[in-house]
PDB file of C-alpha atoms in Angstrom:
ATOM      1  CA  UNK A   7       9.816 -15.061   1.259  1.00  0.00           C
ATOM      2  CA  UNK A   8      12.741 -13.576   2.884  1.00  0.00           C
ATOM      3  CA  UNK A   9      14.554 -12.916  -0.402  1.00  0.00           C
ATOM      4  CA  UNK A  10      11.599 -11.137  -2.370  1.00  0.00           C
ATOM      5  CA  UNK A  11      12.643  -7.418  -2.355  1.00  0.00           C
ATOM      6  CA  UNK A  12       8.955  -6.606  -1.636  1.00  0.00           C
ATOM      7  CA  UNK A  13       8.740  -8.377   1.209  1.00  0.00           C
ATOM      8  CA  UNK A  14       8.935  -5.807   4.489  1.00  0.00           C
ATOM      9  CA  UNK A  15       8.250  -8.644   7.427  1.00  0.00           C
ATOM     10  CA  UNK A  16       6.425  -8.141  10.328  1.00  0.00           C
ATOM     11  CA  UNK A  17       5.603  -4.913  10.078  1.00  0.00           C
ATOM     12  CA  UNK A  18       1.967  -4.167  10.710  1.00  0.00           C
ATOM     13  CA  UNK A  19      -0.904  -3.186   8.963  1.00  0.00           C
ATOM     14  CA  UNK A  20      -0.374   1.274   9.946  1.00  0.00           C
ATOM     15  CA  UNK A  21       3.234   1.036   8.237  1.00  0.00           C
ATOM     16  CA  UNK A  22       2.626  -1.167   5.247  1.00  0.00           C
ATOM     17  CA  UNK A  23      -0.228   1.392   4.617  1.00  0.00           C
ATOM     18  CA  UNK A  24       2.039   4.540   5.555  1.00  0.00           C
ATOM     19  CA  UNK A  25       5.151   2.603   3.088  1.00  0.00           C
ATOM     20  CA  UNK A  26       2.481   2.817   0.194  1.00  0.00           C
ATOM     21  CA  UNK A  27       1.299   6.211   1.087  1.00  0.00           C
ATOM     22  CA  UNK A  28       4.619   7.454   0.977  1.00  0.00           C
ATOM     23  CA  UNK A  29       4.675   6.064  -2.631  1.00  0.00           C
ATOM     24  CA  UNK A  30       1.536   7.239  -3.252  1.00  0.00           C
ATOM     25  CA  UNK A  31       1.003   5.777  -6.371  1.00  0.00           C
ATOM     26  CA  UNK A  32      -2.028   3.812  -7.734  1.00  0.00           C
ATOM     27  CA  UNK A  33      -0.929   0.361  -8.140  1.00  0.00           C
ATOM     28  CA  UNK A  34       1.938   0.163  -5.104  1.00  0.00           C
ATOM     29  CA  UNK A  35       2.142  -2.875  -3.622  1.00  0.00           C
ATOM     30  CA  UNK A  36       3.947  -4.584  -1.261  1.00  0.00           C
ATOM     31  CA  UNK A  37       4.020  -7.886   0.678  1.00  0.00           C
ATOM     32  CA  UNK A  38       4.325  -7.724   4.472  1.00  0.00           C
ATOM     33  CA  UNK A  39       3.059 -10.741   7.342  1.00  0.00           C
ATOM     34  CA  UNK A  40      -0.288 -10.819   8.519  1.00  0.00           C
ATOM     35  CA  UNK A  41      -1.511  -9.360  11.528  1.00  0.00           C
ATOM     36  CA  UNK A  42      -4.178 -11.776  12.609  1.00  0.00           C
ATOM     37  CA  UNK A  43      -2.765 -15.273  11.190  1.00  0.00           C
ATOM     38  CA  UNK A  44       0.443 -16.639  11.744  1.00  0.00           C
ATOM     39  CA  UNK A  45       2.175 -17.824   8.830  1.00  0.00           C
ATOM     40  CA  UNK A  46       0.219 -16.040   6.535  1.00  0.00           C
ATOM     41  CA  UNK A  47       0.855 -12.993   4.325  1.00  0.00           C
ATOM     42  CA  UNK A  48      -0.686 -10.174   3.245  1.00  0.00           C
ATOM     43  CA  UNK A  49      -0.587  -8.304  -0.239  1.00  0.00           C
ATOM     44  CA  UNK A  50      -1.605  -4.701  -0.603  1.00  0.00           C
ATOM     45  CA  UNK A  51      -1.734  -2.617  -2.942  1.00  0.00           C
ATOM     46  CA  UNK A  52      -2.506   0.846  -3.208  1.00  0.00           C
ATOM     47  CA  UNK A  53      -5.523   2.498  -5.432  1.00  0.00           C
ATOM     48  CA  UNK A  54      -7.519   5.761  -5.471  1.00  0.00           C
ATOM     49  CA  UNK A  55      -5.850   6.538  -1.935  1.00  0.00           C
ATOM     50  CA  UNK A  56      -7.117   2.973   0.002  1.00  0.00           C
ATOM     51  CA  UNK A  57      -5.097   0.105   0.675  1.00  0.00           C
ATOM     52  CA  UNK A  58      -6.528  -3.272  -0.311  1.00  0.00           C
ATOM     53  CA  UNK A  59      -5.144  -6.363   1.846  1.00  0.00           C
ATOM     54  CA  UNK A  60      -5.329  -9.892   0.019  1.00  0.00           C
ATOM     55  CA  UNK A  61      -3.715 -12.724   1.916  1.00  0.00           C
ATOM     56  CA  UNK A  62      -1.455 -15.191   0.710  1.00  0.00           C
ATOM     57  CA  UNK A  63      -0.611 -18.669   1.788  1.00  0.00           C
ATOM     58  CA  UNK A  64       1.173 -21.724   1.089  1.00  0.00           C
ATOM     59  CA  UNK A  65      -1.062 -25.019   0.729  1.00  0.00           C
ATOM     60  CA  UNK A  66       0.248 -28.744   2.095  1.00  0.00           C
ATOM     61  CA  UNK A  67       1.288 -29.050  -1.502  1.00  0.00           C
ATOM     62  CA  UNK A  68       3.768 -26.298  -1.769  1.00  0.00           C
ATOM     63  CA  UNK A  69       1.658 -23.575  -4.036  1.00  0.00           C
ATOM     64  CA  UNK A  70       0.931 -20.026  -3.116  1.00  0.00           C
ATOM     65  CA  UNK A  71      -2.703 -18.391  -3.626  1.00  0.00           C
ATOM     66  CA  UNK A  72      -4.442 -15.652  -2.792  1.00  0.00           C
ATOM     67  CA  UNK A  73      -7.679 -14.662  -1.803  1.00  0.00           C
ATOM     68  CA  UNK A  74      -9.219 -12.451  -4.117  1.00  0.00           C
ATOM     69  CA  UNK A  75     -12.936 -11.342  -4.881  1.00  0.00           C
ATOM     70  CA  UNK A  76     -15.520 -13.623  -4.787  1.00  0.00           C
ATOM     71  CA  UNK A  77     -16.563 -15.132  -7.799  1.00  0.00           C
ATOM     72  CA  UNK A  78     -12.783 -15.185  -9.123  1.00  0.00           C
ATOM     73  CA  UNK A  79     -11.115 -18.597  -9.707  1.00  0.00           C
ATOM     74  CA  UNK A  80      -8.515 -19.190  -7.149  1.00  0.00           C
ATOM     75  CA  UNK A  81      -5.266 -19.863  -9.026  1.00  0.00           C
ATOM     76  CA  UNK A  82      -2.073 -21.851  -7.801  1.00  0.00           C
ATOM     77  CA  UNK A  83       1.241 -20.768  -8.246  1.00  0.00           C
ATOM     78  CA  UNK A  84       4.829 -23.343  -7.463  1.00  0.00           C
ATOM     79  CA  UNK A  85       6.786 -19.418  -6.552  1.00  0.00           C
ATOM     80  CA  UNK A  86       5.379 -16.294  -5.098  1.00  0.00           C
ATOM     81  CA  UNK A  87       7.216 -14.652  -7.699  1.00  0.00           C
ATOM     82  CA  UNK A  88       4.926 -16.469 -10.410  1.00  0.00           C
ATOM     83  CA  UNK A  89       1.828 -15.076  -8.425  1.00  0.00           C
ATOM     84  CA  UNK A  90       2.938 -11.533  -8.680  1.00  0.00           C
ATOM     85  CA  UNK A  91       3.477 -11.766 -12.058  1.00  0.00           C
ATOM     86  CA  UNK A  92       0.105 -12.933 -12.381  1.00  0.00           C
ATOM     87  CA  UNK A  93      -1.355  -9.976 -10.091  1.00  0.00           C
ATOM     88  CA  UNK A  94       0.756  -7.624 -12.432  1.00  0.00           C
ATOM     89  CA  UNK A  95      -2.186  -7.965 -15.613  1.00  0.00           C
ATOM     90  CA  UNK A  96      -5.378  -6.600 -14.965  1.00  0.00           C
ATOM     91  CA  UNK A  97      -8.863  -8.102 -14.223  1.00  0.00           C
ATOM     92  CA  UNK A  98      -7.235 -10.778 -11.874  1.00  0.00           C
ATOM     93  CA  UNK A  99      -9.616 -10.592  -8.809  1.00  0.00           C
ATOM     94  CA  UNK A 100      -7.457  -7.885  -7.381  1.00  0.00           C
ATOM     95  CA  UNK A 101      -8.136  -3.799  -6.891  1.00  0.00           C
ATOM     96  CA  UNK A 102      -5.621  -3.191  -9.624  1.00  0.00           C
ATOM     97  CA  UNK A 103      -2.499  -4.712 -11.604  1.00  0.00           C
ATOM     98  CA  UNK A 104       0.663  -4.758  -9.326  1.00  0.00           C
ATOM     99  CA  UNK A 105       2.634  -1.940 -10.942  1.00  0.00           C
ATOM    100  CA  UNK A 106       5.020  -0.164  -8.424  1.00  0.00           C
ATOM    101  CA  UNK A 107       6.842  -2.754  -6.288  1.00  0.00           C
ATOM    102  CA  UNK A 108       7.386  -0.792  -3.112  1.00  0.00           C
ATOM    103  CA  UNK A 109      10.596  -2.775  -2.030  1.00  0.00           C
ATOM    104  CA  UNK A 110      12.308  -3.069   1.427  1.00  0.00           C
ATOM    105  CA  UNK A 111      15.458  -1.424   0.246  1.00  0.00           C
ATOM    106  CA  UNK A 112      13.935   1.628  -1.698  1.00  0.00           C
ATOM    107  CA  UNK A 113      11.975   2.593   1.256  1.00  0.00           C
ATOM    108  CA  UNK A 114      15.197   2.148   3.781  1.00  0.00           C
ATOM    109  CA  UNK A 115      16.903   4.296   1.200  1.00  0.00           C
ATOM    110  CA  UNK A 116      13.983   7.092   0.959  1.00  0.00           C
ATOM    111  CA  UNK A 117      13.904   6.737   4.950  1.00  0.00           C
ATOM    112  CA  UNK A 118      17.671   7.974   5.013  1.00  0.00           C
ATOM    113  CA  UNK A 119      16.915  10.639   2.466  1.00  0.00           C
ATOM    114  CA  UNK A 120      13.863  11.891   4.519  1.00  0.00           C
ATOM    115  CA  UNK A 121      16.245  12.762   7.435  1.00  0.00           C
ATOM    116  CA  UNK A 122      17.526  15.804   8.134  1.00  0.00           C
ATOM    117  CA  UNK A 123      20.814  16.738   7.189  1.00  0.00           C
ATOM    118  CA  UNK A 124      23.627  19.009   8.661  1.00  0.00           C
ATOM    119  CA  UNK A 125      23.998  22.292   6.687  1.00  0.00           C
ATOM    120  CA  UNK A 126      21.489  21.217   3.691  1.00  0.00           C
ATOM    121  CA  UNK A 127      19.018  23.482   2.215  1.00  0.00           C
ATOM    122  CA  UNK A 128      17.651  21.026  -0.588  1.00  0.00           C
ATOM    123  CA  UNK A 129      14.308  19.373  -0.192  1.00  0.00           C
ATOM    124  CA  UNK A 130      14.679  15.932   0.999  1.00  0.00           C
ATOM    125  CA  UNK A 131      11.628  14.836  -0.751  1.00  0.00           C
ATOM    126  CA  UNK A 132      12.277  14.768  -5.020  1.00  0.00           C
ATOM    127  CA  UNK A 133       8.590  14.090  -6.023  1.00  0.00           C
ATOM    128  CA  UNK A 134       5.112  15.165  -4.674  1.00  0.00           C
ATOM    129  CA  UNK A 135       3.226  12.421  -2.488  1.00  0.00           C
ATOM    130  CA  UNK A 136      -0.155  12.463  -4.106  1.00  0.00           C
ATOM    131  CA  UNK A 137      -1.478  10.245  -1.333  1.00  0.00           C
ATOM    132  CA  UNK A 138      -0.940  12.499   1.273  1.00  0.00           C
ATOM    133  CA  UNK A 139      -1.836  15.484  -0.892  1.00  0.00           C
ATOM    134  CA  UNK A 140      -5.366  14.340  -1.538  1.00  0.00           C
ATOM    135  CA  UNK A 141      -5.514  13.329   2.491  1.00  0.00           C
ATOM    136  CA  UNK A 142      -5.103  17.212   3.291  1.00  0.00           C
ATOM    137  CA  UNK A 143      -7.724  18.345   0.506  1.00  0.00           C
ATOM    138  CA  UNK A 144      -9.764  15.909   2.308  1.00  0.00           C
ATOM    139  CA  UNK A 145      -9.433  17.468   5.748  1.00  0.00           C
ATOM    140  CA  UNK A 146      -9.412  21.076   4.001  1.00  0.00           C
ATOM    141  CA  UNK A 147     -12.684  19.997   2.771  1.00  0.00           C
ATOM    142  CA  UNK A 148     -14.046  18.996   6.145  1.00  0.00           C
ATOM    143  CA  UNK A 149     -12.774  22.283   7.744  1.00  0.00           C
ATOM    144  CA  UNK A 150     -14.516  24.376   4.898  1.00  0.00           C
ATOM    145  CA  UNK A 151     -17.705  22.497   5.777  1.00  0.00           C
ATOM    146  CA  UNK A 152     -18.065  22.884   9.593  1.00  0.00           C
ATOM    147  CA  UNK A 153     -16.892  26.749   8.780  1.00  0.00           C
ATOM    148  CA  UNK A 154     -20.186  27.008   6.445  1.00  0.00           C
ATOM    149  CA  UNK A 155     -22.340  24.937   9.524  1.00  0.00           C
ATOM    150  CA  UNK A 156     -20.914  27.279  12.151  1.00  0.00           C
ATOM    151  CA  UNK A 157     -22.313  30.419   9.395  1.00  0.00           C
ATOM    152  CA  UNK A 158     -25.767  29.017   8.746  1.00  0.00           C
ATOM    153  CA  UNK A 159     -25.973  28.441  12.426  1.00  0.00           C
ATOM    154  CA  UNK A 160     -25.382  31.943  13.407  1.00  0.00           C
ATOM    155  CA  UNK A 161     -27.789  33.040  10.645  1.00  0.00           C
ATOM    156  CA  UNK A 162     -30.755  30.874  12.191  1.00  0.00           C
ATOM    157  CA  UNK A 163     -29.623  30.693  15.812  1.00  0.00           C
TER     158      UNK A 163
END
């Protein structure tokens, strides 16, 4: 597991969501160890702004499977690499295809690039992150709606 690029480690359910915010793509994914069983992984995978945990594990006999939606044949794969490739077509028990691998080394590198730098005045961000765009509508949203409460309040109070 070690040498799959997607593969992050232990590092907790918050961060592998914030990683595939910060891609904000539909169809992110990433692999990352499981919170609440040892020796088991998780894969999630990022659509329409929620992250969607499957877990993987090896069997006695060497195979990797996930657990996907009930009422989906559970498959066996020989190499997690074979599963992904699997997860990567649509209508496979899973949210959506795996389309964007969110790797370990691409997010070190756009963790350097999001630092600040000495005597720079370009943005350290190249693209827009839809997922956290759409989070601030959200709570732009919720402010506009206690704002009208608050007014048709005062108009009956």
């Amino acid at each position: 597991m070690e040498n799959l690029p997607v593969y992050h480690g232990a590092i907790g359910k918050e961060e592998g969501e914030r990683r595939l915010g910060q891609d904000g793509r539909d169809g992110s994914y990433l692999i990352r160890n499981s919170d609440s069983v040892p020796g088991v992984y998780c894969l999630c995978v990022l659509c329409t702004g929620c992250v969607y945990t499957y877990r993987l594990h090896l069997d006695d006999g060497g195979s990797w499977a996930a657990e996907t939606a009930p009422g989906v044949h559970k498959r066996y794969f020989r190499k997690i690499k074979n599963l992904i490739a699997a997860f990567q077509k649509p209508d496979q028990g899973i949210a959506m295809p795996l389309l964007y691998p969110v790797t370990a080394q691409s997010r070190a590198q756009t963790h350097m690039e999001a630092e600040p730098r000495c005597n720079s005045l370009s943005p350290t961000q190249s693209r827009p992150n839809h997922y956290l765009k759409s989070q601030q509508q959200l709570a732009g949203r919720g402010q506009r709606n206690r704002n009208n409460n608050k007014d048709l309040q005062q108009a009956h109070g």
